[in-house]
């Protein structure tokens, strides 16, 4: 039987949902093709989150049944070696990540408010667009904002500095290919290639992630998807922890599939929470939010934190790189290495944002 003709009654859905689907005329997988969560919720007279849960279950199981193309380990290695990462403009940070934020993987940036998570995301949204003539990807970015922390003025600052940097490189090298690439790499073009979504609750976030694969098909140059932050609505809007765990697991699978199927980077930001020690005299410490199970969602996890009025990045989890700590700073032009002569105008004071202790393993 073709997967598109599989009956919906064969999926692990509740009996009530199966009855509602059948009554509304949804009998096979193909009947749910291109149906949006809001439309399904209206047809079934269920909540938007229930409708999205149904679509996620059906699509998730459908993708698992299909036979994937076999590749050798050598093919995978060559593909990863040939992939360029998205640079951050901090040489030390890029080196720590193995050449920038990698494609085909999910990278999570965790840290306390004000440490620079959004600044890194804005930098990446610009840098993913650097033309191939300069060693970049010439791509586009999708920015999903859940906290309202996206500030277009900061994006303008970072984009202006990046474009100017490329112009200086082209002028020094007198490279005709680079000069030609600059014709389509300007402040206006950079801003027009950052596709912005604002999600005000977790249902909007789930719906946006559900629709992103179709958007990416229409915009094949998208090489970066940012969600800033993944934790916000799931920390404040939930009382049903079992539902939260299930929805987060579905999101994690969606991000992994999105990254590998489209050869793009998914970057998530996460907040920090205090973990109380169970030992009688143990000390509490900061850990990434959303619990230990969520820690398996990302391929790479980086902890950003304050220490002695300086910003640091700890490579907390990586399948191929050793744990490393590097220093970085936020300048008017974006993320940079720390050096004595650097301008550090944008760095926030630790008095405004108390330093996060280095997390323990």
mmCIF file of C-alpha atoms in Angstrom:
data_model
loop_
_atom_site.group_PDB
_atom_site.id
_atom_site.type_symbol
_atom_site.label_atom_id
_atom_site.label_comp_id
_atom_site.label_asym_id
_atom_site.label_seq_id
_atom_site.Cartn_x
_atom_site.Cartn_y
_atom_site.Cartn_z
ATOM 1 C CA UNK A 1 0.000 0.000 0.000
ATOM 2 C CA UNK A 2 1.327 3.482 -0.814
ATOM 3 C CA UNK A 3 2.078 5.473 2.311
ATOM 4 C CA UNK A 4 -0.150 8.341 1.132
ATOM 5 C CA UNK A 5 -3.103 5.917 1.123
ATOM 6 C CA UNK A 6 -2.475 4.600 4.632
ATOM 7 C CA UNK A 7 -5.612 4.856 6.733
ATOM 8 C CA UNK A 8 -5.514 7.328 9.606
ATOM 9 C CA UNK A 9 -7.188 4.766 11.849
ATOM 10 C CA UNK A 10 -3.900 2.806 11.825
ATOM 11 C CA UNK A 11 -1.968 5.603 13.562
ATOM 12 C CA UNK A 12 -1.461 5.827 17.353
ATOM 13 C CA UNK A 13 -4.151 8.486 17.833
ATOM 14 C CA UNK A 14 -6.805 8.625 20.513
ATOM 15 C CA UNK A 15 -10.155 7.007 19.739
ATOM 16 C CA UNK A 16 -11.901 10.379 20.002
ATOM 17 C CA UNK A 17 -9.570 11.920 17.424
ATOM 18 C CA UNK A 18 -9.976 8.952 15.066
ATOM 19 C CA UNK A 19 -13.760 9.327 15.205
ATOM 20 C CA UNK A 20 -13.566 13.075 14.567
ATOM 21 C CA UNK A 21 -11.185 12.586 11.642
ATOM 22 C CA UNK A 22 -13.456 9.982 10.077
ATOM 23 C CA UNK A 23 -16.582 12.096 10.614
ATOM 24 C CA UNK A 24 -14.903 15.097 8.991
ATOM 25 C CA UNK A 25 -13.893 13.052 5.942
ATOM 26 C CA UNK A 26 -10.199 12.608 6.751
ATOM 27 C CA UNK A 27 -9.588 8.912 6.082
ATOM 28 C CA UNK A 28 -6.042 8.607 4.673
ATOM 29 C CA UNK A 29 -2.686 10.339 4.995
ATOM 30 C CA UNK A 30 -3.269 12.011 1.642
ATOM 31 C CA UNK A 31 -6.421 13.670 3.011
ATOM 32 C CA UNK A 32 -4.261 15.635 5.494
ATOM 33 C CA UNK A 33 -1.802 16.809 2.862
ATOM 34 C CA UNK A 34 -1.363 20.622 2.944
ATOM 35 C CA UNK A 35 -3.939 20.932 5.758
ATOM 36 C CA UNK A 36 -2.927 23.598 8.275
ATOM 37 C CA UNK A 37 -3.326 23.098 12.037
ATOM 38 C CA UNK A 38 -5.833 25.941 12.314
ATOM 39 C CA UNK A 39 -7.947 24.499 9.493
ATOM 40 C CA UNK A 40 -7.902 21.009 11.003
ATOM 41 C CA UNK A 41 -8.784 22.394 14.431
ATOM 42 C CA UNK A 42 -11.842 24.101 12.941
ATOM 43 C CA UNK A 43 -12.942 21.017 11.003
ATOM 44 C CA UNK A 44 -12.542 18.671 13.985
ATOM 45 C CA UNK A 45 -13.661 21.203 16.608
ATOM 46 C CA UNK A 46 -10.547 20.635 18.683
ATOM 47 C CA UNK A 47 -7.859 22.988 19.998
ATOM 48 C CA UNK A 48 -5.019 24.132 17.752
ATOM 49 C CA UNK A 49 -2.511 22.220 19.860
ATOM 50 C CA UNK A 50 -4.536 18.986 19.478
ATOM 51 C CA UNK A 51 -4.731 19.494 15.715
ATOM 52 C CA UNK A 52 -0.991 20.093 15.515
ATOM 53 C CA UNK A 53 -0.373 17.002 17.632
ATOM 54 C CA UNK A 54 -2.420 14.920 15.179
ATOM 55 C CA UNK A 55 -0.528 16.264 12.160
ATOM 56 C CA UNK A 56 2.835 15.769 13.869
ATOM 57 C CA UNK A 57 1.994 12.157 14.752
ATOM 58 C CA UNK A 58 0.811 11.289 11.247
ATOM 59 C CA UNK A 59 3.689 12.970 9.451
ATOM 60 C CA UNK A 60 6.278 11.625 11.881
ATOM 61 C CA UNK A 61 5.208 8.012 11.437
ATOM 62 C CA UNK A 62 4.811 8.471 7.683
ATOM 63 C CA UNK A 63 8.409 9.653 7.302
ATOM 64 C CA UNK A 64 9.697 6.681 9.307
ATOM 65 C CA UNK A 65 7.976 4.134 7.058
ATOM 66 C CA UNK A 66 9.593 5.389 3.876
ATOM 67 C CA UNK A 67 12.813 3.656 2.805
ATOM 68 C CA UNK A 68 15.772 6.026 2.923
ATOM 69 C CA UNK A 69 18.606 5.973 0.447
ATOM 70 C CA UNK A 70 21.621 3.997 1.637
ATOM 71 C CA UNK A 71 24.936 5.815 1.942
ATOM 72 C CA UNK A 72 28.354 4.658 3.078
ATOM 73 C CA UNK A 73 30.188 6.118 6.056
ATOM 74 C CA UNK A 74 32.787 7.473 3.619
ATOM 75 C CA UNK A 75 30.067 9.374 1.747
ATOM 76 C CA UNK A 76 28.879 10.947 4.994
ATOM 77 C CA UNK A 77 32.430 11.889 6.006
ATOM 78 C CA UNK A 78 33.157 13.505 2.642
ATOM 79 C CA UNK A 79 29.880 15.412 2.790
ATOM 80 C CA UNK A 80 30.644 16.791 6.245
ATOM 81 C CA UNK A 81 34.231 17.667 5.321
ATOM 82 C CA UNK A 82 33.030 19.574 2.247
ATOM 83 C CA UNK A 83 30.406 21.541 4.198
ATOM 84 C CA UNK A 84 31.274 25.067 5.221
ATOM 85 C CA UNK A 85 30.138 26.206 8.613
ATOM 86 C CA UNK A 86 28.529 29.574 9.319
ATOM 87 C CA UNK A 87 31.176 31.795 10.880
ATOM 88 C CA UNK A 88 30.523 33.998 13.896
ATOM 89 C CA UNK A 89 33.331 36.550 13.247
ATOM 90 C CA UNK A 90 34.994 35.348 16.443
ATOM 91 C CA UNK A 91 37.969 33.283 15.317
ATOM 92 C CA UNK A 92 38.227 31.508 18.667
ATOM 93 C CA UNK A 93 34.520 30.695 18.763
ATOM 94 C CA UNK A 94 34.623 29.405 15.187
ATOM 95 C CA UNK A 95 37.665 27.274 15.951
ATOM 96 C CA UNK A 96 35.930 25.845 19.017
ATOM 97 C CA UNK A 97 33.004 24.773 16.797
ATOM 98 C CA UNK A 98 35.275 23.290 14.137
ATOM 99 C CA UNK A 99 34.959 26.041 11.539
ATOM 100 C CA UNK A 100 31.771 27.800 12.557
ATOM 101 C CA UNK A 101 28.224 26.605 13.219
ATOM 102 C CA UNK A 102 27.878 23.400 11.168
ATOM 103 C CA UNK A 103 25.180 22.583 8.644
ATOM 104 C CA UNK A 104 22.984 19.489 8.979
ATOM 105 C CA UNK A 105 23.084 19.785 12.766
ATOM 106 C CA UNK A 106 21.143 21.382 15.628
ATOM 107 C CA UNK A 107 23.196 23.814 17.732
ATOM 108 C CA UNK A 108 21.853 25.097 21.046
ATOM 109 C CA UNK A 109 23.078 28.301 22.716
ATOM 110 C CA UNK A 110 22.292 28.397 26.435
ATOM 111 C CA UNK A 111 22.864 31.285 28.799
ATOM 112 C CA UNK A 112 21.515 33.858 31.211
ATOM 113 C CA UNK A 113 19.739 37.003 29.939
ATOM 114 C CA UNK A 114 22.095 39.585 28.447
ATOM 115 C CA UNK A 115 25.036 37.263 27.853
ATOM 116 C CA UNK A 116 24.765 37.524 24.055
ATOM 117 C CA UNK A 117 22.617 34.641 22.747
ATOM 118 C CA UNK A 118 20.481 36.893 20.521
ATOM 119 C CA UNK A 119 23.575 38.804 19.373
ATOM 120 C CA UNK A 120 25.162 35.559 18.153
ATOM 121 C CA UNK A 121 21.931 34.644 16.331
ATOM 122 C CA UNK A 122 21.788 38.022 14.603
ATOM 123 C CA UNK A 123 25.444 37.671 13.605
ATOM 124 C CA UNK A 124 24.805 34.229 12.124
ATOM 125 C CA UNK A 125 21.735 35.519 10.245
ATOM 126 C CA UNK A 126 24.012 37.982 8.476
ATOM 127 C CA UNK A 127 27.066 35.770 8.054
ATOM 128 C CA UNK A 128 25.109 32.944 6.406
ATOM 129 C CA UNK A 129 24.598 35.374 3.517
ATOM 130 C CA UNK A 130 28.293 36.095 2.874
ATOM 131 C CA UNK A 131 28.850 35.369 -0.859
ATOM 132 C CA UNK A 132 30.639 32.210 -1.935
ATOM 133 C CA UNK A 133 33.375 34.353 -3.505
ATOM 134 C CA UNK A 134 34.386 35.287 0.053
ATOM 135 C CA UNK A 135 34.190 31.713 1.321
ATOM 136 C CA UNK A 136 30.609 32.040 2.560
ATOM 137 C CA UNK A 137 27.413 30.160 1.800
ATOM 138 C CA UNK A 138 25.455 32.849 -0.057
ATOM 139 C CA UNK A 139 22.351 31.700 1.777
ATOM 140 C CA UNK A 140 19.326 33.117 3.579
ATOM 141 C CA UNK A 141 18.036 32.894 7.152
ATOM 142 C CA UNK A 142 14.752 32.235 8.913
ATOM 143 C CA UNK A 143 14.454 33.918 12.326
ATOM 144 C CA UNK A 144 11.717 32.688 14.682
ATOM 145 C CA UNK A 145 11.352 35.106 17.604
ATOM 146 C CA UNK A 146 9.410 33.942 20.668
ATOM 147 C CA UNK A 147 10.539 36.585 23.177
ATOM 148 C CA UNK A 148 10.363 39.775 21.135
ATOM 149 C CA UNK A 149 14.124 40.212 21.476
ATOM 150 C CA UNK A 150 14.749 40.665 17.737
ATOM 151 C CA UNK A 151 15.898 44.260 17.202
ATOM 152 C CA UNK A 152 16.232 45.237 13.572
ATOM 153 C CA UNK A 153 18.533 48.162 14.444
ATOM 154 C CA UNK A 154 21.100 45.683 15.796
ATOM 155 C CA UNK A 155 20.763 43.650 12.620
ATOM 156 C CA UNK A 156 21.475 46.814 10.639
ATOM 157 C CA UNK A 157 24.632 47.469 12.699
ATOM 158 C CA UNK A 158 25.929 43.927 12.203
ATOM 159 C CA UNK A 159 24.987 43.797 8.516
ATOM 160 C CA UNK A 160 26.659 47.166 7.824
ATOM 161 C CA UNK A 161 29.879 46.026 9.490
ATOM 162 C CA UNK A 162 29.878 42.716 7.603
ATOM 163 C CA UNK A 163 29.262 44.312 4.215
ATOM 164 C CA UNK A 164 32.001 46.871 4.896
ATOM 165 C CA UNK A 165 34.400 44.092 5.900
ATOM 166 C CA UNK A 166 33.783 42.243 2.622
ATOM 167 C CA UNK A 167 34.233 45.473 0.661
ATOM 168 C CA UNK A 168 37.620 45.990 2.301
ATOM 169 C CA UNK A 169 38.697 42.432 1.482
ATOM 170 C CA UNK A 170 37.680 42.865 -2.168
ATOM 171 C CA UNK A 171 39.498 46.186 -2.407
ATOM 172 C CA UNK A 172 42.722 44.769 -0.975
ATOM 173 C CA UNK A 173 42.706 41.585 -3.044
ATOM 174 C CA UNK A 174 41.467 43.325 -6.199
ATOM 175 C CA UNK A 175 39.482 40.175 -6.955
ATOM 176 C CA UNK A 176 37.051 40.560 -9.867
ATOM 177 C CA UNK A 177 34.798 37.725 -8.654
ATOM 178 C CA UNK A 178 34.508 39.311 -5.225
ATOM 179 C CA UNK A 179 33.798 42.733 -6.671
ATOM 180 C CA UNK A 180 31.014 41.230 -8.768
ATOM 181 C CA UNK A 181 29.559 39.431 -5.734
ATOM 182 C CA UNK A 182 29.349 42.727 -3.857
ATOM 183 C CA UNK A 183 26.815 43.951 -6.409
ATOM 184 C CA UNK A 184 24.213 41.750 -4.722
ATOM 185 C CA UNK A 185 25.582 41.918 -1.178
ATOM 186 C CA UNK A 186 24.446 45.154 0.420
ATOM 187 C CA UNK A 187 22.660 46.253 3.568
ATOM 188 C CA UNK A 188 19.302 46.168 1.823
ATOM 189 C CA UNK A 189 19.860 42.696 0.356
ATOM 190 C CA UNK A 190 20.985 41.308 3.712
ATOM 191 C CA UNK A 191 17.874 42.602 5.482
ATOM 192 C CA UNK A 192 15.613 41.243 2.736
ATOM 193 C CA UNK A 193 17.038 37.740 3.158
ATOM 194 C CA UNK A 194 16.246 37.403 6.849
ATOM 195 C CA UNK A 195 12.720 35.975 7.003
ATOM 196 C CA UNK A 196 11.176 36.882 10.349
ATOM 197 C CA UNK A 197 8.410 35.111 12.310
ATOM 198 C CA UNK A 198 7.035 36.347 15.644
ATOM 199 C CA UNK A 199 5.419 33.656 17.805
ATOM 200 C CA UNK A 200 3.390 34.857 20.807
ATOM 201 C CA UNK A 201 2.596 31.436 22.308
ATOM 202 C CA UNK A 202 3.634 27.819 22.007
ATOM 203 C CA UNK A 203 0.805 26.989 19.581
ATOM 204 C CA UNK A 204 2.101 29.614 17.129
ATOM 205 C CA UNK A 205 5.616 28.246 17.554
ATOM 206 C CA UNK A 206 4.493 24.678 16.862
ATOM 207 C CA UNK A 207 2.484 25.794 13.843
ATOM 208 C CA UNK A 208 5.416 27.809 12.461
ATOM 209 C CA UNK A 209 7.830 24.893 12.780
ATOM 210 C CA UNK A 210 5.227 22.647 11.154
ATOM 211 C CA UNK A 211 4.987 24.966 8.136
ATOM 212 C CA UNK A 212 8.714 25.710 7.797
ATOM 213 C CA UNK A 213 9.537 22.719 5.527
ATOM 214 C CA UNK A 214 7.148 24.062 2.879
ATOM 215 C CA UNK A 215 8.611 27.569 3.230
ATOM 216 C CA UNK A 216 12.135 26.192 2.838
ATOM 217 C CA UNK A 217 11.110 24.333 -0.319
ATOM 218 C CA UNK A 218 9.960 27.672 -1.733
ATOM 219 C CA UNK A 219 13.189 29.358 -0.549
ATOM 220 C CA UNK A 220 15.931 26.774 -1.219
ATOM 221 C CA UNK A 221 18.696 29.246 -0.330
ATOM 222 C CA UNK A 222 17.732 29.129 3.354
ATOM 223 C CA UNK A 223 20.762 27.712 5.176
ATOM 224 C CA UNK A 224 19.951 28.828 8.713
ATOM 225 C CA UNK A 225 16.888 28.506 10.932
ATOM 226 C CA UNK A 226 17.019 30.333 14.279
ATOM 227 C CA UNK A 227 14.554 29.883 17.136
ATOM 228 C CA UNK A 228 15.156 32.503 19.836
ATOM 229 C CA UNK A 229 14.227 31.071 22.271
ATOM 230 C CA UNK A 230 12.930 27.517 22.422
ATOM 231 C CA UNK A 231 12.287 27.681 26.169
ATOM 232 C CA UNK A 232 10.243 30.858 26.629
ATOM 233 C CA UNK A 233 6.680 29.630 26.054
ATOM 234 C CA UNK A 234 7.320 26.113 27.316
ATOM 235 C CA UNK A 235 8.514 27.426 30.674
ATOM 236 C CA UNK A 236 5.699 29.898 31.338
ATOM 237 C CA UNK A 237 2.589 28.553 29.579
ATOM 238 C CA UNK A 238 2.567 24.943 30.738
ATOM 239 C CA UNK A 239 1.075 23.071 33.659
ATOM 240 C CA UNK A 240 0.787 19.704 31.901
ATOM 241 C CA UNK A 241 4.404 18.509 31.941
ATOM 242 C CA UNK A 242 3.601 15.281 30.080
ATOM 243 C CA UNK A 243 2.151 17.294 27.189
ATOM 244 C CA UNK A 244 5.162 19.612 27.280
ATOM 245 C CA UNK A 245 7.573 16.687 27.075
ATOM 246 C CA UNK A 246 5.680 15.179 24.125
ATOM 247 C CA UNK A 247 5.524 18.451 22.207
ATOM 248 C CA UNK A 248 9.212 19.176 22.809
ATOM 249 C CA UNK A 249 10.118 15.697 21.582
ATOM 250 C CA UNK A 250 8.150 16.367 18.403
ATOM 251 C CA UNK A 251 9.919 19.700 17.933
ATOM 252 C CA UNK A 252 13.320 18.097 18.415
ATOM 253 C CA UNK A 253 12.563 15.526 15.726
ATOM 254 C CA UNK A 254 11.311 18.252 13.384
ATOM 255 C CA UNK A 255 14.518 20.272 13.816
ATOM 256 C CA UNK A 256 16.762 17.272 13.208
ATOM 257 C CA UNK A 257 14.827 16.287 10.085
ATOM 258 C CA UNK A 258 14.800 19.891 8.862
ATOM 259 C CA UNK A 259 18.575 20.247 9.288
ATOM 260 C CA UNK A 260 19.547 16.988 7.612
ATOM 261 C CA UNK A 261 16.966 16.971 4.806
ATOM 262 C CA UNK A 262 17.736 20.536 3.707
ATOM 263 C CA UNK A 263 21.454 20.703 4.590
ATOM 264 C CA UNK A 264 21.008 23.730 6.800
ATOM 265 C CA UNK A 265 21.928 24.764 10.336
ATOM 266 C CA UNK A 266 19.322 24.969 13.068
ATOM 267 C CA UNK A 267 20.296 27.237 15.969
ATOM 268 C CA UNK A 268 18.197 27.303 19.129
ATOM 269 C CA UNK A 269 18.650 29.519 22.173
ATOM 270 C CA UNK A 270 17.755 28.289 25.630
ATOM 271 C CA UNK A 271 17.501 29.906 29.026
ATOM 272 C CA UNK A 272 19.116 28.834 32.282
ATOM 273 C CA UNK A 273 17.420 27.657 35.449
ATOM 274 C CA UNK A 274 18.625 26.931 38.966
ATOM 275 C CA UNK A 275 19.048 23.277 39.895
ATOM 276 C CA UNK A 276 18.806 22.614 43.600
ATOM 277 C CA UNK A 277 21.234 19.998 44.854
ATOM 278 C CA UNK A 278 19.696 16.947 46.545
ATOM 279 C CA UNK A 279 22.734 16.579 48.779
ATOM 280 C CA UNK A 280 22.405 17.991 52.318
ATOM 281 C CA UNK A 281 25.292 20.411 51.855
ATOM 282 C CA UNK A 282 25.309 20.545 48.055
ATOM 283 C CA UNK A 283 25.333 23.855 46.212
ATOM 284 C CA UNK A 284 22.703 24.887 43.699
ATOM 285 C CA UNK A 285 23.902 25.830 40.225
ATOM 286 C CA UNK A 286 22.615 27.006 36.859
ATOM 287 C CA UNK A 287 21.714 24.474 34.171
ATOM 288 C CA UNK A 288 19.972 24.772 30.781
ATOM 289 C CA UNK A 289 16.184 24.914 31.033
ATOM 290 C CA UNK A 290 13.605 22.332 29.868
ATOM 291 C CA UNK A 291 15.101 19.396 31.738
ATOM 292 C CA UNK A 292 17.587 16.637 31.052
ATOM 293 C CA UNK A 293 15.512 14.951 28.330
ATOM 294 C CA UNK A 294 15.692 18.104 26.193
ATOM 295 C CA UNK A 295 19.485 17.954 26.407
ATOM 296 C CA UNK A 296 19.426 15.185 23.783
ATOM 297 C CA UNK A 297 17.607 17.377 21.261
ATOM 298 C CA UNK A 298 20.677 19.256 20.058
ATOM 299 C CA UNK A 299 23.798 17.903 18.381
ATOM 300 C CA UNK A 300 25.951 20.680 19.804
ATOM 301 C CA UNK A 301 25.343 22.613 23.024
ATOM 302 C CA UNK A 302 27.226 25.793 23.915
ATOM 303 C CA UNK A 303 26.923 27.506 27.301
ATOM 304 C CA UNK A 304 27.453 31.278 27.292
ATOM 305 C CA UNK A 305 28.233 32.790 30.685
ATOM 306 C CA UNK A 306 29.754 35.701 32.579
ATOM 307 C CA UNK A 307 32.913 35.421 34.672
ATOM 308 C CA UNK A 308 34.967 38.314 36.063
ATOM 309 C CA UNK A 309 33.087 40.825 33.890
ATOM 310 C CA UNK A 310 33.982 38.879 30.736
ATOM 311 C CA UNK A 311 31.888 36.767 28.371
ATOM 312 C CA UNK A 312 32.844 33.128 27.859
ATOM 313 C CA UNK A 313 31.583 30.287 25.687
ATOM 314 C CA UNK A 314 31.842 26.685 26.859
ATOM 315 C CA UNK A 315 31.504 23.860 24.337
ATOM 316 C CA UNK A 316 29.419 21.678 26.621
ATOM 317 C CA UNK A 317 28.371 18.977 24.136
ATOM 318 C CA UNK A 318 29.782 17.982 20.750
ATOM 319 C CA UNK A 319 30.048 14.668 18.880
ATOM 320 C CA UNK A 320 33.503 15.471 17.491
ATOM 321 C CA UNK A 321 35.129 18.310 19.471
ATOM 322 C CA UNK A 322 36.675 18.411 22.915
ATOM 323 C CA UNK A 323 35.212 20.528 25.692
ATOM 324 C CA UNK A 324 36.677 24.003 25.291
ATOM 325 C CA UNK A 325 36.209 27.444 26.819
ATOM 326 C CA UNK A 326 36.863 30.614 24.798
ATOM 327 C CA UNK A 327 36.344 34.295 25.456
ATOM 328 C CA UNK A 328 34.299 36.547 23.176
ATOM 329 C CA UNK A 329 32.784 40.012 23.156
ATOM 330 C CA UNK A 330 29.834 41.868 21.660
ATOM 331 C CA UNK A 331 30.808 45.030 19.785
ATOM 332 C CA UNK A 332 28.799 47.501 17.747
ATOM 333 C CA UNK A 333 29.703 45.446 14.664
ATOM 334 C CA UNK A 334 28.741 42.120 16.235
ATOM 335 C CA UNK A 335 30.511 39.126 17.782
ATOM 336 C CA UNK A 336 34.299 39.418 17.925
ATOM 337 C CA UNK A 337 37.372 37.996 19.654
ATOM 338 C CA UNK A 338 38.620 39.794 22.737
ATOM 339 C CA UNK A 339 41.795 41.792 22.254
ATOM 340 C CA UNK A 340 43.230 44.758 24.146
ATOM 341 C CA UNK A 341 42.587 47.301 21.431
ATOM 342 C CA UNK A 342 39.043 46.136 20.660
ATOM 343 C CA UNK A 343 36.131 48.458 21.147
ATOM 344 C CA UNK A 344 33.695 46.928 23.629
ATOM 345 C CA UNK A 345 30.886 49.417 23.431
ATOM 346 C CA UNK A 346 28.072 46.860 23.406
ATOM 347 C CA UNK A 347 29.242 44.759 26.361
ATOM 348 C CA UNK A 348 26.701 44.832 29.183
ATOM 349 C CA UNK A 349 27.743 45.258 32.764
ATOM 350 C CA UNK A 350 27.633 42.148 34.975
ATOM 351 C CA UNK A 351 25.905 44.316 37.539
ATOM 352 C CA UNK A 352 22.929 44.425 35.160
ATOM 353 C CA UNK A 353 23.097 40.712 34.400
ATOM 354 C CA UNK A 354 24.610 38.658 37.264
ATOM 355 C CA UNK A 355 27.304 36.273 36.020
ATOM 356 C CA UNK A 356 26.202 32.711 35.419
ATOM 357 C CA UNK A 357 28.432 30.192 37.078
ATOM 358 C CA UNK A 358 30.120 27.685 34.817
ATOM 359 C CA UNK A 359 27.752 24.705 34.752
ATOM 360 C CA UNK A 360 28.815 21.428 36.230
ATOM 361 C CA UNK A 361 28.640 18.158 34.340
#
